[in-house]
mmCIF file of C-alpha atoms and ligand atoms in Angstrom:
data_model
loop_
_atom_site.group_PDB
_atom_site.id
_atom_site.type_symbol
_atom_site.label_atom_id
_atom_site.label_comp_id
_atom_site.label_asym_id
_atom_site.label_seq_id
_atom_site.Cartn_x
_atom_site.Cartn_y
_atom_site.Cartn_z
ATOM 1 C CA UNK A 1 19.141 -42.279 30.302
ATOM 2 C CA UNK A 2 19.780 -41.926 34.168
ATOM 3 C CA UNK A 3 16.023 -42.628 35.135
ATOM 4 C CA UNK A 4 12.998 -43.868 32.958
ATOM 5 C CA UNK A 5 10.292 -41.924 34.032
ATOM 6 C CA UNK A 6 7.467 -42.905 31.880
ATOM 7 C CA UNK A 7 5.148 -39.837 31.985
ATOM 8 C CA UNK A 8 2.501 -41.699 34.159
ATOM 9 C CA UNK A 9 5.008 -42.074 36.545
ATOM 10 C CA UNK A 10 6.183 -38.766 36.427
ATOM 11 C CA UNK A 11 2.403 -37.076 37.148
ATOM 12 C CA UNK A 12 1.827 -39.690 39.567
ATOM 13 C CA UNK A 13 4.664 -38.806 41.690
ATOM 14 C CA UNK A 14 4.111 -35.183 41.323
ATOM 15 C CA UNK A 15 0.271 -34.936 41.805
ATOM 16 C CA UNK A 16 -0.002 -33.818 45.082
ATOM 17 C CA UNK A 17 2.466 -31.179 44.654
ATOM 18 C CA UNK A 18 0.775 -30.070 41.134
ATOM 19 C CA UNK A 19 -2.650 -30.040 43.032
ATOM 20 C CA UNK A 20 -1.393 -27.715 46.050
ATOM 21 C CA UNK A 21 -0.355 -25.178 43.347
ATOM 22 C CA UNK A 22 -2.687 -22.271 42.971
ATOM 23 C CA UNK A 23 -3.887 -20.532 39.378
ATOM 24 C CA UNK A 24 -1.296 -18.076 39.101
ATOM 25 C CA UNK A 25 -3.517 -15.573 37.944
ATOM 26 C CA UNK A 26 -7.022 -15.805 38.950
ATOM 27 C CA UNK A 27 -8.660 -13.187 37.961
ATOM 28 C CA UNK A 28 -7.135 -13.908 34.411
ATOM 29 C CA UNK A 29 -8.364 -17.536 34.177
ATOM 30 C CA UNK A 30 -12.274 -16.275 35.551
ATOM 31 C CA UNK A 31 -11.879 -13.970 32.357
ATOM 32 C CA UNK A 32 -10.896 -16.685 30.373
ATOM 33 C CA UNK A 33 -13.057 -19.513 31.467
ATOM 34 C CA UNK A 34 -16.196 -16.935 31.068
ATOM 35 C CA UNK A 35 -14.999 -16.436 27.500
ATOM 36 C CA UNK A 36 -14.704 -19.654 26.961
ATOM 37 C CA UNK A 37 -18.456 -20.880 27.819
ATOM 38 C CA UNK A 38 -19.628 -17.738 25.219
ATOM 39 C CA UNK A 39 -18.295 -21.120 22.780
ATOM 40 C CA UNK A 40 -20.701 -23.679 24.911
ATOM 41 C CA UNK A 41 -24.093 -24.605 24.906
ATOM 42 C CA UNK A 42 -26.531 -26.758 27.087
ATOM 43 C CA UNK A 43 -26.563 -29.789 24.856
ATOM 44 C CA UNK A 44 -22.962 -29.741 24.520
ATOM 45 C CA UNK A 45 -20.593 -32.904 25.111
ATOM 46 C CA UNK A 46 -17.135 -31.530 26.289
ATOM 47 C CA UNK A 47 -13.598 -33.740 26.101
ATOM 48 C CA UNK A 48 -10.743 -32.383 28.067
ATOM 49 C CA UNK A 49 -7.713 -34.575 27.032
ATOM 50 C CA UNK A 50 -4.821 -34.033 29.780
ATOM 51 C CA UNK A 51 -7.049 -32.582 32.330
ATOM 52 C CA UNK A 52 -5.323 -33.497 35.467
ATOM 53 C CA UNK A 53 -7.160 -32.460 38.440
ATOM 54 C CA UNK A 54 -10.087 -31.406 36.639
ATOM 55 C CA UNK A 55 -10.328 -27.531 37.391
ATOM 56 C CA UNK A 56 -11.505 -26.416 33.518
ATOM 57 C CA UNK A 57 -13.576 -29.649 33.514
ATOM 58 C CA UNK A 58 -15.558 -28.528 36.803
ATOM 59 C CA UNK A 59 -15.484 -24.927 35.680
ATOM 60 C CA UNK A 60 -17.089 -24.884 32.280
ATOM 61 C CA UNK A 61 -19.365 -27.695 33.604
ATOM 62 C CA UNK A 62 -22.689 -25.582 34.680
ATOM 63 C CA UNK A 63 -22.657 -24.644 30.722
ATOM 64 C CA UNK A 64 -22.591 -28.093 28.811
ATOM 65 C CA UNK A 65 -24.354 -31.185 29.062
ATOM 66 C CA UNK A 66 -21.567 -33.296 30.110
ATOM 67 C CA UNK A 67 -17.256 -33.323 30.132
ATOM 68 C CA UNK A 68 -15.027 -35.816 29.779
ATOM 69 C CA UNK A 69 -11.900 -35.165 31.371
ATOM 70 C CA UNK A 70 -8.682 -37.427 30.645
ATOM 71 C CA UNK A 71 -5.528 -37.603 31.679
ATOM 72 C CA UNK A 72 -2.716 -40.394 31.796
ATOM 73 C CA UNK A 73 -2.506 -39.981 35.697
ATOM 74 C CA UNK A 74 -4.761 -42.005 37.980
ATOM 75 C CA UNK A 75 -3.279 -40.179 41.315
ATOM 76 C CA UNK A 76 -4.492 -36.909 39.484
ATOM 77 C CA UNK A 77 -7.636 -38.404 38.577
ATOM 78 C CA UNK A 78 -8.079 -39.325 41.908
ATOM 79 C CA UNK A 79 -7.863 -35.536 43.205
ATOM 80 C CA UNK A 80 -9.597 -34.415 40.213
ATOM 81 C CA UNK A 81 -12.860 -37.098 41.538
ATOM 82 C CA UNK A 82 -12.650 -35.768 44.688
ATOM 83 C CA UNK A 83 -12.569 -32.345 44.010
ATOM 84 C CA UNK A 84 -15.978 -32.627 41.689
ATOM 85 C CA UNK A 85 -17.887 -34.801 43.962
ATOM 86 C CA UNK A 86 -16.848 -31.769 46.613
ATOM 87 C CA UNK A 87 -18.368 -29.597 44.431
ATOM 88 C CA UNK A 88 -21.429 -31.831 43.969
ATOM 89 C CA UNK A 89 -21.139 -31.572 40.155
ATOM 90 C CA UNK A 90 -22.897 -34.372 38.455
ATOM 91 C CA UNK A 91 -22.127 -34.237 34.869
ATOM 92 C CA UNK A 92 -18.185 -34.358 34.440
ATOM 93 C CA UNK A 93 -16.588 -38.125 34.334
ATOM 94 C CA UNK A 94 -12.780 -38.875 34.111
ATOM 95 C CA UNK A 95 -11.761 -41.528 32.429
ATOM 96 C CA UNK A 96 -7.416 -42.628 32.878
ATOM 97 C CA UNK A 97 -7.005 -43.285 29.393
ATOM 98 C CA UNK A 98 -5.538 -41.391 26.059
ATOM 99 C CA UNK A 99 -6.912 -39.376 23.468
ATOM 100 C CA UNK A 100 -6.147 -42.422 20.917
ATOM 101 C CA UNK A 101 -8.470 -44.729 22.965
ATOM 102 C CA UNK A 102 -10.886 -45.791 20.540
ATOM 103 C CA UNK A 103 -14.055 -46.066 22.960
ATOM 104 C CA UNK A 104 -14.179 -41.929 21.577
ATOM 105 C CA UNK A 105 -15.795 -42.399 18.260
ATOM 106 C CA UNK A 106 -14.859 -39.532 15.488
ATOM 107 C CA UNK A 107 -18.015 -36.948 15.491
ATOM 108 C CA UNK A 108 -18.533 -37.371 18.853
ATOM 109 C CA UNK A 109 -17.455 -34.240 20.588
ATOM 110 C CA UNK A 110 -18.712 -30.701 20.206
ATOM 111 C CA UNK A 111 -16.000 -29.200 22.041
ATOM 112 C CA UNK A 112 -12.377 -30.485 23.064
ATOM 113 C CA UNK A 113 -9.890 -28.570 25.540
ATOM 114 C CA UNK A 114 -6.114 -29.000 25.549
ATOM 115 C CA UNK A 115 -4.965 -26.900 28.491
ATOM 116 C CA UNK A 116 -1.051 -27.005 28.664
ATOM 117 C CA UNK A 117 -0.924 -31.155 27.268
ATOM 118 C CA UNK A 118 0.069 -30.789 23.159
ATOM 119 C CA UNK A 119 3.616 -30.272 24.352
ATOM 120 C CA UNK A 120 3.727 -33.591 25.353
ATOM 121 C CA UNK A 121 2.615 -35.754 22.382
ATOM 122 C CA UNK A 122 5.468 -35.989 20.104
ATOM 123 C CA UNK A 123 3.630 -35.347 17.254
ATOM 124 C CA UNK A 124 1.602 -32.652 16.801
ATOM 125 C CA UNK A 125 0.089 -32.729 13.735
ATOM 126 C CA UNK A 126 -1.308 -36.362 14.733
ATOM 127 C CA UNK A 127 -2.409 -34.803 18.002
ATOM 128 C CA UNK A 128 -4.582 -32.166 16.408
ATOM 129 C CA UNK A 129 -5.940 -34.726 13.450
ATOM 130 C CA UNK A 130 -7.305 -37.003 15.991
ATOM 131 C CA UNK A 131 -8.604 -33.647 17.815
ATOM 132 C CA UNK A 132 -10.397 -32.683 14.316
ATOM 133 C CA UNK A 133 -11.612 -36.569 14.153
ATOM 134 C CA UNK A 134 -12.724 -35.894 17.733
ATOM 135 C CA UNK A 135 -15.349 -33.168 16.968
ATOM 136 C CA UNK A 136 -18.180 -32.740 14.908
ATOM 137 C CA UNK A 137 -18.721 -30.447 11.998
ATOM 138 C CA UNK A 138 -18.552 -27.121 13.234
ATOM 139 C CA UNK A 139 -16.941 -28.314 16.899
ATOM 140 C CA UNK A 140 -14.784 -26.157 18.570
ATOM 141 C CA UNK A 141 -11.219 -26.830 19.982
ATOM 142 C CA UNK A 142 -10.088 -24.980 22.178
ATOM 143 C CA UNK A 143 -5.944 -25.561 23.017
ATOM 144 C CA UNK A 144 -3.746 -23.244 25.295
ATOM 145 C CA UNK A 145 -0.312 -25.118 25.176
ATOM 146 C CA UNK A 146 3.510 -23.990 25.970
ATOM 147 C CA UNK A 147 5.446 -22.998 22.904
ATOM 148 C CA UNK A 148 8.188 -23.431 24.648
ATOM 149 C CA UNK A 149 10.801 -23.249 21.022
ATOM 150 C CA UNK A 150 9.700 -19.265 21.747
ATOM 151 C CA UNK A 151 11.547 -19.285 25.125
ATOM 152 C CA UNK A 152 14.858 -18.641 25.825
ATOM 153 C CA UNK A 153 17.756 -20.990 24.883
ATOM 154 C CA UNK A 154 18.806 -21.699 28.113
ATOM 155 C CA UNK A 155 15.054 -22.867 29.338
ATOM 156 C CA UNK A 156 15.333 -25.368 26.028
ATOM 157 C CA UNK A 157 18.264 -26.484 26.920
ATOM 158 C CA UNK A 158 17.576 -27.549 30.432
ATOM 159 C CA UNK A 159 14.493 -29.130 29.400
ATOM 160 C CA UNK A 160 16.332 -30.880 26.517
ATOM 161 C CA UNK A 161 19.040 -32.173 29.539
ATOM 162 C CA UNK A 162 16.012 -33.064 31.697
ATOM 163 C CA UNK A 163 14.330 -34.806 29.093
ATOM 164 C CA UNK A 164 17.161 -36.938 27.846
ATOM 165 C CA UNK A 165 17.917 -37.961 31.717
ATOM 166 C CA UNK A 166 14.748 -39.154 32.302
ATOM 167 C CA UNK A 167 13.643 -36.738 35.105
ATOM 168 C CA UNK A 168 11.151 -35.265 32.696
ATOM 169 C CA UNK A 169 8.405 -36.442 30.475
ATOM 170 C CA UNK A 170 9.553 -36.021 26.793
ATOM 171 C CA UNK A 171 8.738 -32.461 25.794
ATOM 172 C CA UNK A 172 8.055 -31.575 21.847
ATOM 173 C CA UNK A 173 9.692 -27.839 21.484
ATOM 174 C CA UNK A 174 6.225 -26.226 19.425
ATOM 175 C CA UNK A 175 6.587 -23.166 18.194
ATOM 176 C CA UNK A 176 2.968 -20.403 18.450
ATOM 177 C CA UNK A 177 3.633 -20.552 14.550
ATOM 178 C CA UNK A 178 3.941 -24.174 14.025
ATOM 179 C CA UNK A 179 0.669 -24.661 16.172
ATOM 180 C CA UNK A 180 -1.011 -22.138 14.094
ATOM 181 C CA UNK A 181 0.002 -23.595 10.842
ATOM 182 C CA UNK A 182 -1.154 -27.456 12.267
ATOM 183 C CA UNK A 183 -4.585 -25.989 13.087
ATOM 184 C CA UNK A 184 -5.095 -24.679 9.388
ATOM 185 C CA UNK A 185 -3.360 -27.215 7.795
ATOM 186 C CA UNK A 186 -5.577 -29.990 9.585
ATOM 187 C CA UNK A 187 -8.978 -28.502 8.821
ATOM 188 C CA UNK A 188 -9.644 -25.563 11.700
ATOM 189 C CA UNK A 189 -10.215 -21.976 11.154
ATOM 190 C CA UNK A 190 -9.064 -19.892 14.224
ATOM 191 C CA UNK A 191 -11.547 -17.925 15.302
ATOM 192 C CA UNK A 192 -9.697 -16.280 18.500
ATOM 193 C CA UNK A 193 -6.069 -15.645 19.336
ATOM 194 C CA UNK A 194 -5.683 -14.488 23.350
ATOM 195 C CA UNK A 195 -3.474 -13.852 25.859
ATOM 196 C CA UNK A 196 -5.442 -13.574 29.077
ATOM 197 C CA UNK A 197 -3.071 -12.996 31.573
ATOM 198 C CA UNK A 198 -0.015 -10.738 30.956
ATOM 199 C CA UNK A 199 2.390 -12.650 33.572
ATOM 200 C CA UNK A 200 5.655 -13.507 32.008
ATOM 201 C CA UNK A 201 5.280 -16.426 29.693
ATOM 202 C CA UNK A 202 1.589 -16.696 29.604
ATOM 203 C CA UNK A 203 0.314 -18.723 26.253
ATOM 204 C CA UNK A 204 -2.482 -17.339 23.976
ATOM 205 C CA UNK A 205 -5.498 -19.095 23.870
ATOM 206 C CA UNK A 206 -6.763 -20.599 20.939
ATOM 207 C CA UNK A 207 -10.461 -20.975 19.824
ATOM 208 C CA UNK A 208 -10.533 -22.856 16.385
ATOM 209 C CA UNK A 209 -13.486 -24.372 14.308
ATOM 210 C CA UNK A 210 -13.202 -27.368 12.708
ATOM 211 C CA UNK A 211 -14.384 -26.633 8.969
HETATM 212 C C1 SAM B 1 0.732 -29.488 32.695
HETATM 213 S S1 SAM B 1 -0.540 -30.631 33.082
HETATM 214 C C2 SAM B 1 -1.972 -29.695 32.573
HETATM 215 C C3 SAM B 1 -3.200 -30.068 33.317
HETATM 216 C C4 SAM B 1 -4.454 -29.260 33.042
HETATM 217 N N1 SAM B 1 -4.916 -29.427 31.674
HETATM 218 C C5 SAM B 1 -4.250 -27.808 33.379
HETATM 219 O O1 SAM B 1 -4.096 -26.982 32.490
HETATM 220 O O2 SAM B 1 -4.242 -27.490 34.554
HETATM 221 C C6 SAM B 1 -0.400 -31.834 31.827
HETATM 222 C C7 SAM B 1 -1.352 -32.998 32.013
HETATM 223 O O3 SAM B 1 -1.366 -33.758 30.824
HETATM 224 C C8 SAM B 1 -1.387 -35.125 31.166
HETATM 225 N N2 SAM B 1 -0.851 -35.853 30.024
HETATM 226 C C9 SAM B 1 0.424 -35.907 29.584
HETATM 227 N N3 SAM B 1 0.511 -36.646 28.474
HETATM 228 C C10 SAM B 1 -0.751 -37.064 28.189
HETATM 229 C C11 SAM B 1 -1.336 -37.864 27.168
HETATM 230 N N4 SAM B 1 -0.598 -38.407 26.207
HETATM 231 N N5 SAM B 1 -2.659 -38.073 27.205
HETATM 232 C C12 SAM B 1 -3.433 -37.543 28.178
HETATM 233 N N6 SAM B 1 -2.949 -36.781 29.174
HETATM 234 C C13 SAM B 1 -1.625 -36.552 29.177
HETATM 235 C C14 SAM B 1 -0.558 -35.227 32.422
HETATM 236 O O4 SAM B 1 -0.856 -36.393 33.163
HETATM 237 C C15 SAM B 1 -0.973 -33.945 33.144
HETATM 238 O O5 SAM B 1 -2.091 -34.155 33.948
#
């Protein structure tokens, strides 16, 4: 390995750059994040695992009772902070730790998010069984995560050279197939299946209920 970027390190260094970048469709993601809250209630306690500067965490907030973002960043953290005390929104906390921390207690979520993060645990099936722990009977995860296997070869490949040089955070190659067969295998029932935003290599959305 020519560097050993541990992944903190890596988000750390590039968290002001991942901040300045805009949504890259808007009007898409507004869709989305409206369809999303149609899944939310008042009394609802939210965890976002990998939420980096907290943009879904400060967007669904106004229809649940309170969010927990994560993330393994503190420089993102720190933006994310900032950015929801700008927006004087009072019931979204982030917390630097993982989603194997065992101050979350299993049945304690109704809803967790996983916006572009599964790729990076190198397991997923132990990813989305400590999701299912996560929730309570009936919760709802919702995960919208690059499948990146689906890509092209060449894309892999680079990643694969990144990855083994250290320059990028490991990256687990999921295919949309092999996430779909995780959720049912480990205990959710999809209930939605979207793509929001038709740009080139947009990811489907998944809404799953954890029978
Ligand atoms: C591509 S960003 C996605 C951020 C955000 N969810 C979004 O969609 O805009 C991936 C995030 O996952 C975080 N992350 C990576 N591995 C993680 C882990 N094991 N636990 C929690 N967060 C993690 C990174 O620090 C980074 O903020």
């Amino acid at each position: 390995m020519l560097f050993n970027t541990s992944p903190e390190k890596f988000w750390n260094l590039i968290a002001k750059k991942y901040a300045a970048d805009p949504i890259a469709d808007r009007q898409a993601y507004e869709i989305k994040i409206d369809k999303l809250k149609t899944w939310m209630k008042s009394e609802m306690t939210v965890l976002d695992i990998g939420c980096a500067t907290g943009t879904q965490c400060g967007d669904i907030a106004d229809s649940v009772h309170k969010v927990t973002g994560i993330d393994i960043s503190s420089k993102l953290l720190a933006i994310a902070q900032q950015r929801i005390d700008e927006r004087d929104i009072r019931n979204v906390e982030f917390i630097e730790t993982s989603a194997f921390d065992e101050q979350f207690e299993p049945g304690s979520f109704d809803v967790v998010m996983t916006f572009h993060v599964l790729h990076f645990f190198e397991n997923l099936d132990v990813i989305v069984k400590r999701i299912h722990d996560l929730l309570k009977p009936g919760g709802v995860f919702i995960s919208e995560t690059g499948c990146l296997a689906d890509r092209s070869k060449f894309l892999v490949n680079t990643l694969k050279i990144m990855g083994a040089a250290g320059l990028l955070p490991r990256i687990t190659m999921l295919k949309d197939q092999q996430l779909q067969e995780s959720l049912q295998q480990n205990g959710f029932t999809i209930v939605d299946r979207t793509k929001y935003s038709q740009q080139p290599d947009n990811e489907f959305t998944y809404v799953a209920i954890k029978s």
